[in-house]
mmCIF file of C-alpha atoms and ligand atoms in Angstrom:
data_model
loop_
_atom_site.group_PDB
_atom_site.id
_atom_site.type_symbol
_atom_site.label_atom_id
_atom_site.label_comp_id
_atom_site.label_asym_id
_atom_site.label_seq_id
_atom_site.Cartn_x
_atom_site.Cartn_y
_atom_site.Cartn_z
ATOM 1 C CA MET A 8 -2.660 -13.670 19.438
ATOM 2 C CA THR A 9 -3.645 -17.133 18.201
ATOM 3 C CA SER A 10 -0.019 -18.262 17.940
ATOM 4 C CA LYS A 11 3.319 -16.545 18.094
ATOM 5 C CA PRO A 12 3.542 -14.284 15.051
ATOM 6 C CA GLU A 13 6.602 -14.346 12.844
ATOM 7 C CA LEU A 14 5.620 -12.151 9.939
ATOM 8 C CA VAL A 15 3.909 -8.758 10.147
ATOM 9 C CA VAL A 16 2.275 -7.472 6.965
ATOM 10 C CA PHE A 17 1.293 -3.829 6.513
ATOM 11 C CA ASP A 18 -0.966 -2.010 4.141
ATOM 12 C CA MET A 19 0.647 1.342 3.243
ATOM 13 C CA ASP A 20 -1.839 4.140 2.481
ATOM 14 C CA GLY A 21 -3.573 5.166 5.715
ATOM 15 C CA VAL A 22 -1.376 2.807 7.784
ATOM 16 C CA LEU A 23 2.275 3.698 7.151
ATOM 17 C CA VAL A 24 1.629 7.038 5.491
ATOM 18 C CA ASP A 25 -0.957 9.631 6.396
ATOM 19 C CA VAL A 26 -2.761 9.829 3.046
ATOM 20 C CA HIS A 27 -5.792 7.881 1.902
ATOM 21 C CA SER A 28 -4.190 7.167 -1.488
ATOM 22 C CA SER A 29 -0.656 7.637 -2.791
ATOM 23 C CA TRP A 30 -2.101 7.746 -6.328
ATOM 24 C CA ALA A 31 -4.393 10.605 -5.288
ATOM 25 C CA TRP A 32 -1.373 12.420 -3.808
ATOM 26 C CA VAL A 33 0.270 12.498 -7.236
ATOM 27 C CA HIS A 34 -2.997 13.637 -8.820
ATOM 28 C CA GLU A 35 -3.183 16.499 -6.349
ATOM 29 C CA HIS A 36 0.330 17.524 -7.339
ATOM 30 C CA PHE A 37 -0.604 17.676 -11.021
ATOM 31 C CA GLY A 38 -4.025 19.197 -10.422
ATOM 32 C CA THR A 39 -5.658 16.150 -11.989
ATOM 33 C CA ASN A 40 -8.106 13.707 -10.458
ATOM 34 C CA ASN A 41 -9.076 10.124 -11.035
ATOM 35 C CA GLU A 42 -12.652 10.167 -9.802
ATOM 36 C CA ASP A 43 -14.061 9.022 -13.155
ATOM 37 C CA SER A 44 -11.677 6.103 -13.523
ATOM 38 C CA LEU A 45 -12.060 5.205 -9.847
ATOM 39 C CA LYS A 46 -15.799 4.953 -10.372
ATOM 40 C CA ALA A 47 -15.380 2.925 -13.551
ATOM 41 C CA PHE A 48 -13.037 0.592 -11.687
ATOM 42 C CA MET A 49 -15.334 0.233 -8.692
ATOM 43 C CA ASP A 50 -18.241 -0.493 -11.041
ATOM 44 C CA GLY A 51 -16.187 -3.245 -12.667
ATOM 45 C CA LYS A 52 -16.050 -1.512 -16.053
ATOM 46 C CA ILE A 53 -12.238 -1.390 -16.189
ATOM 47 C CA ASP A 54 -9.578 -3.608 -14.623
ATOM 48 C CA ASP A 55 -6.552 -2.731 -12.474
ATOM 49 C CA LEU A 56 -4.200 -2.241 -15.416
ATOM 50 C CA ASP A 57 -6.638 0.033 -17.262
ATOM 51 C CA PHE A 58 -7.209 1.966 -14.058
ATOM 52 C CA MET A 59 -3.473 2.573 -13.653
ATOM 53 C CA LYS A 60 -3.134 3.440 -17.332
ATOM 54 C CA LYS A 61 -5.828 6.090 -17.074
ATOM 55 C CA ASP A 62 -4.157 7.610 -14.018
ATOM 56 C CA ILE A 63 -0.715 7.761 -15.616
ATOM 57 C CA LYS A 64 -2.196 9.213 -18.810
ATOM 58 C CA LEU A 65 -3.557 12.179 -16.851
ATOM 59 C CA TRP A 66 -0.116 12.856 -15.369
ATOM 60 C CA LYS A 67 1.590 12.548 -18.746
ATOM 61 C CA ARG A 68 -0.869 15.020 -20.181
ATOM 62 C CA THR A 69 0.632 17.686 -17.903
ATOM 63 C CA ASN A 70 4.212 16.561 -18.616
ATOM 64 C CA ARG A 71 4.859 13.927 -21.276
ATOM 65 C CA TYR A 72 8.529 13.545 -20.293
ATOM 66 C CA ILE A 73 7.807 12.610 -16.711
ATOM 67 C CA SER A 74 10.037 9.884 -15.221
ATOM 68 C CA ARG A 75 9.652 7.461 -12.332
ATOM 69 C CA ASP A 76 12.202 9.562 -10.405
ATOM 70 C CA ASP A 77 9.982 12.621 -10.856
ATOM 71 C CA ILE A 78 7.168 10.675 -9.229
ATOM 72 C CA VAL A 79 9.493 9.653 -6.377
ATOM 73 C CA GLU A 80 10.303 13.344 -5.802
ATOM 74 C CA ILE A 81 6.583 14.162 -5.596
ATOM 75 C CA LEU A 82 6.020 11.287 -3.181
ATOM 76 C CA LYS A 83 8.878 12.279 -0.856
ATOM 77 C CA ASP A 84 6.564 14.872 0.713
ATOM 78 C CA VAL A 85 3.940 12.295 1.734
ATOM 79 C CA PRO A 86 3.758 12.431 5.536
ATOM 80 C CA LEU A 87 4.531 9.301 7.539
ATOM 81 C CA ILE A 88 1.833 8.246 9.950
ATOM 82 C CA ASP A 89 2.386 9.288 13.579
ATOM 83 C CA GLY A 90 4.445 6.774 15.493
ATOM 84 C CA PHE A 91 6.121 5.280 12.385
ATOM 85 C CA GLN A 92 9.633 6.011 13.652
ATOM 86 C CA ASN A 93 8.892 4.587 17.113
ATOM 87 C CA CYS A 94 7.268 1.451 15.837
ATOM 88 C CA ILE A 95 8.608 0.248 12.491
ATOM 89 C CA PRO A 96 12.344 0.008 13.316
ATOM 90 C CA VAL A 97 11.449 -1.989 16.461
ATOM 91 C CA LEU A 98 9.071 -4.373 14.699
ATOM 92 C CA SER A 99 11.476 -4.915 11.822
ATOM 93 C CA GLU A 100 14.035 -6.144 14.377
ATOM 94 C CA ARG A 101 11.518 -8.471 16.048
ATOM 95 C CA TYR A 102 9.771 -9.961 13.022
ATOM 96 C CA GLU A 103 9.953 -10.466 9.325
ATOM 97 C CA THR A 104 7.984 -7.581 7.842
ATOM 98 C CA ALA A 105 6.321 -6.827 4.535
ATOM 99 C CA ILE A 106 4.161 -4.267 2.754
ATOM 100 C CA ILE A 107 1.223 -5.244 0.548
ATOM 101 C CA SER A 108 -0.201 -2.126 -1.039
ATOM 102 C CA GLY A 109 -2.339 -1.197 -4.001
ATOM 103 C CA GLY A 110 -0.570 2.151 -3.738
ATOM 104 C CA LEU A 111 2.567 3.252 -5.521
ATOM 105 C CA LYS A 112 5.655 1.061 -5.200
ATOM 106 C CA PRO A 113 8.018 4.052 -5.571
ATOM 107 C CA LEU A 114 6.603 5.364 -2.275
ATOM 108 C CA ALA A 115 6.636 1.968 -0.562
ATOM 109 C CA GLU A 116 10.306 1.573 -1.492
ATOM 110 C CA TYR A 117 11.163 5.112 -0.436
ATOM 111 C CA ILE A 118 9.668 4.798 3.059
ATOM 112 C CA GLY A 119 10.227 1.079 3.491
ATOM 113 C CA LYS A 120 13.414 -0.155 1.897
ATOM 114 C CA SER A 121 15.437 0.102 5.153
ATOM 115 C CA TYR A 122 12.889 -1.824 7.186
ATOM 116 C CA PHE A 123 10.770 -4.246 5.210
ATOM 117 C CA ASP A 124 11.878 -7.655 4.004
ATOM 118 C CA MET A 125 9.446 -7.665 1.120
ATOM 119 C CA ILE A 126 7.418 -4.997 -0.667
ATOM 120 C CA MET A 127 4.497 -5.756 -2.989
ATOM 121 C CA ALA A 128 2.847 -2.691 -4.523
ATOM 122 C CA ASN A 129 1.943 -1.292 -7.915
ATOM 123 C CA ASP A 130 4.599 0.281 -10.071
ATOM 124 C CA LEU A 131 5.063 2.491 -13.095
ATOM 125 C CA LYS A 132 6.695 1.199 -16.254
ATOM 126 C CA GLU A 133 9.545 3.319 -17.537
ATOM 127 C CA LYS A 134 11.531 3.258 -20.756
ATOM 128 C CA ASN A 135 14.403 5.553 -21.705
ATOM 129 C CA GLY A 136 13.815 7.689 -18.628
ATOM 130 C CA ARG A 137 10.117 8.300 -19.263
ATOM 131 C CA LEU A 138 6.954 6.709 -17.975
ATOM 132 C CA THR A 139 5.542 4.580 -20.769
ATOM 133 C CA GLY A 140 1.984 5.034 -19.520
ATOM 134 C CA GLU A 141 1.646 1.429 -18.404
ATOM 135 C CA GLY A 142 1.437 0.220 -14.847
ATOM 136 C CA ILE A 143 3.004 -2.876 -13.308
ATOM 137 C CA LEU A 144 0.399 -4.792 -11.347
ATOM 138 C CA GLU A 145 1.528 -6.645 -8.230
ATOM 139 C CA VAL A 146 -1.498 -6.136 -5.977
ATOM 140 C CA GLU A 147 -5.035 -6.335 -7.344
ATOM 141 C CA LEU A 148 -7.094 -3.790 -5.426
ATOM 142 C CA LYS A 149 -10.142 -6.009 -5.141
ATOM 143 C CA ASN A 150 -8.140 -9.112 -4.319
ATOM 144 C CA LYS A 151 -5.584 -8.412 -1.619
ATOM 145 C CA GLY A 152 -6.066 -11.948 -0.358
ATOM 146 C CA LYS A 153 -4.395 -13.220 -3.531
ATOM 147 C CA ALA A 154 -1.356 -10.976 -3.011
ATOM 148 C CA PHE A 155 -1.259 -12.118 0.621
ATOM 149 C CA ASP A 156 -1.234 -15.800 -0.453
ATOM 150 C CA ARG A 157 1.605 -15.121 -2.889
ATOM 151 C CA LEU A 158 3.615 -13.255 -0.273
ATOM 152 C CA LEU A 159 3.255 -16.115 2.204
ATOM 153 C CA SER A 160 4.309 -18.707 -0.316
ATOM 154 C CA GLU A 161 7.317 -16.621 -1.431
ATOM 155 C CA MET A 162 8.396 -15.897 2.148
ATOM 156 C CA ASN A 163 7.510 -19.398 3.307
ATOM 157 C CA PHE A 164 5.085 -18.627 6.134
ATOM 158 C CA GLU A 165 1.713 -20.031 7.116
ATOM 159 C CA GLU A 166 -1.322 -17.836 7.697
ATOM 160 C CA LYS A 167 -1.388 -18.578 11.427
ATOM 161 C CA GLU A 168 2.154 -17.204 11.781
ATOM 162 C CA THR A 169 1.131 -13.797 10.485
ATOM 163 C CA VAL A 170 -0.268 -10.510 11.678
ATOM 164 C CA ALA A 171 -1.782 -8.180 9.072
ATOM 165 C CA ILE A 172 -2.578 -4.508 9.553
ATOM 166 C CA GLY A 173 -4.896 -2.467 7.339
ATOM 167 C CA ASN A 174 -7.206 0.530 7.393
ATOM 168 C CA SER A 175 -9.931 -0.170 4.831
ATOM 169 C CA HIS A 176 -12.336 -2.726 3.347
ATOM 170 C CA ILE A 177 -9.719 -3.400 0.659
ATOM 171 C CA ASP A 178 -7.582 -4.978 3.388
ATOM 172 C CA ALA A 179 -10.394 -7.141 4.768
ATOM 173 C CA PRO A 180 -9.446 -10.311 2.808
ATOM 174 C CA MET A 181 -5.866 -10.317 4.093
ATOM 175 C CA LEU A 182 -6.922 -9.398 7.626
ATOM 176 C CA LYS A 183 -9.280 -12.376 7.651
ATOM 177 C CA LYS A 184 -6.602 -14.753 6.379
ATOM 178 C CA ALA A 185 -3.930 -13.569 8.814
ATOM 179 C CA GLY A 186 -3.508 -15.298 12.187
ATOM 180 C CA THR A 187 -4.260 -11.920 13.715
ATOM 181 C CA GLY A 188 -5.900 -9.073 11.803
ATOM 182 C CA ILE A 189 -5.539 -5.538 13.096
ATOM 183 C CA ALA A 190 -7.702 -2.657 11.911
ATOM 184 C CA PHE A 191 -5.650 0.492 12.335
ATOM 185 C CA ASN A 192 -7.061 3.977 11.791
ATOM 186 C CA PRO A 193 -10.139 2.211 10.354
ATOM 187 C CA ALA A 194 -11.895 3.981 7.503
ATOM 188 C CA ASP A 195 -14.997 1.776 7.382
ATOM 189 C CA LYS A 196 -17.027 -0.906 9.124
ATOM 190 C CA LYS A 197 -15.872 -3.795 6.935
ATOM 191 C CA VAL A 198 -12.253 -3.511 7.989
ATOM 192 C CA LYS A 199 -13.277 -3.600 11.642
ATOM 193 C CA GLU A 200 -15.476 -6.658 11.110
ATOM 194 C CA ALA A 201 -12.546 -8.481 9.497
ATOM 195 C CA SER A 202 -10.189 -7.791 12.408
ATOM 196 C CA ASP A 203 -9.357 -9.293 15.785
ATOM 197 C CA ILE A 204 -7.943 -6.052 17.166
ATOM 198 C CA ILE A 205 -9.047 -2.493 16.447
ATOM 199 C CA ILE A 206 -6.822 0.541 16.993
ATOM 200 C CA GLU A 207 -8.920 3.653 16.387
ATOM 201 C CA GLU A 208 -6.213 6.134 17.243
ATOM 202 C CA LYS A 209 -3.904 7.140 14.399
ATOM 203 C CA ASP A 210 -0.692 6.335 16.253
ATOM 204 C CA LEU A 211 1.367 3.418 14.994
ATOM 205 C CA SER A 212 3.350 3.095 18.231
ATOM 206 C CA LEU A 213 0.138 1.653 19.791
ATOM 207 C CA LEU A 214 0.922 -1.518 17.822
ATOM 208 C CA LEU A 215 3.747 -2.164 20.263
ATOM 209 C CA ASP A 216 1.143 -2.957 22.936
ATOM 210 C CA PHE A 217 0.188 -6.033 20.911
ATOM 211 C CA LEU A 218 3.365 -7.104 19.106
HETATM 212 MG MG1 MG B 17 -5.006 1.693 3.058
#
C-alpha cells in the first residue's frame, strides 16, 4: 500500500458477481445476443448510448411492455462471487466503498445498496412502467478513468487514498490511477499489467489479506 487507503472502488461484473457481463445475463434470459453490437462498439462504429439502445431493443422485441423491475427480477438470479459475504460487509465498515461498473445499475443497486456509499453504473430509462429503449450512461466502457475521476471529485478523495479492484482491461485506467490497483480474477494480461497486486483465485475474501 502506498498510503493508507480510505476509499475502495470495485468493478462489478467478474468482481462482485460471477458473470462476465450483466448485460449478457439479460440477453441469455431472453435468448438474444449482442455480439453484433458489441463488435460494432469495439470497432468504434457506435457509441455507448447506441450500444445500450441496441441491447434494449433486442429485449423489447421479445416483450415490448418490459419494465425496469422485470429486469431486476431477471438479475436477482445472478450469482455473487465467492467470498462476497465474508468480505464486503467487513470492508464497508472499514472504508468508504463504491462501485464503478459499465454493467447494469439495477444489479449494482440490488447487490450493493446495503454496503456501498456510491454506485456508478449504466441504467435503463423507464416511462410509465416500461423501458423506453434508451440507456442512461454513467460509465463509458472505454473510459473508466473518467468515471473514476468523477467519483473521486464527488466523494472528495485523492487518487493516492484509493484502492481499485477490477478483472479486465476495461478496468486498467482506474487501476492505474488508484493508489493501489488490484487485479482480481483477471481475465486478461492488460489488467494484470495495470495492477500492483494480483489475486488469481476467484475468492473475494482474499482481499482481506491486503485491506
Ligand atoms: Mg468486470
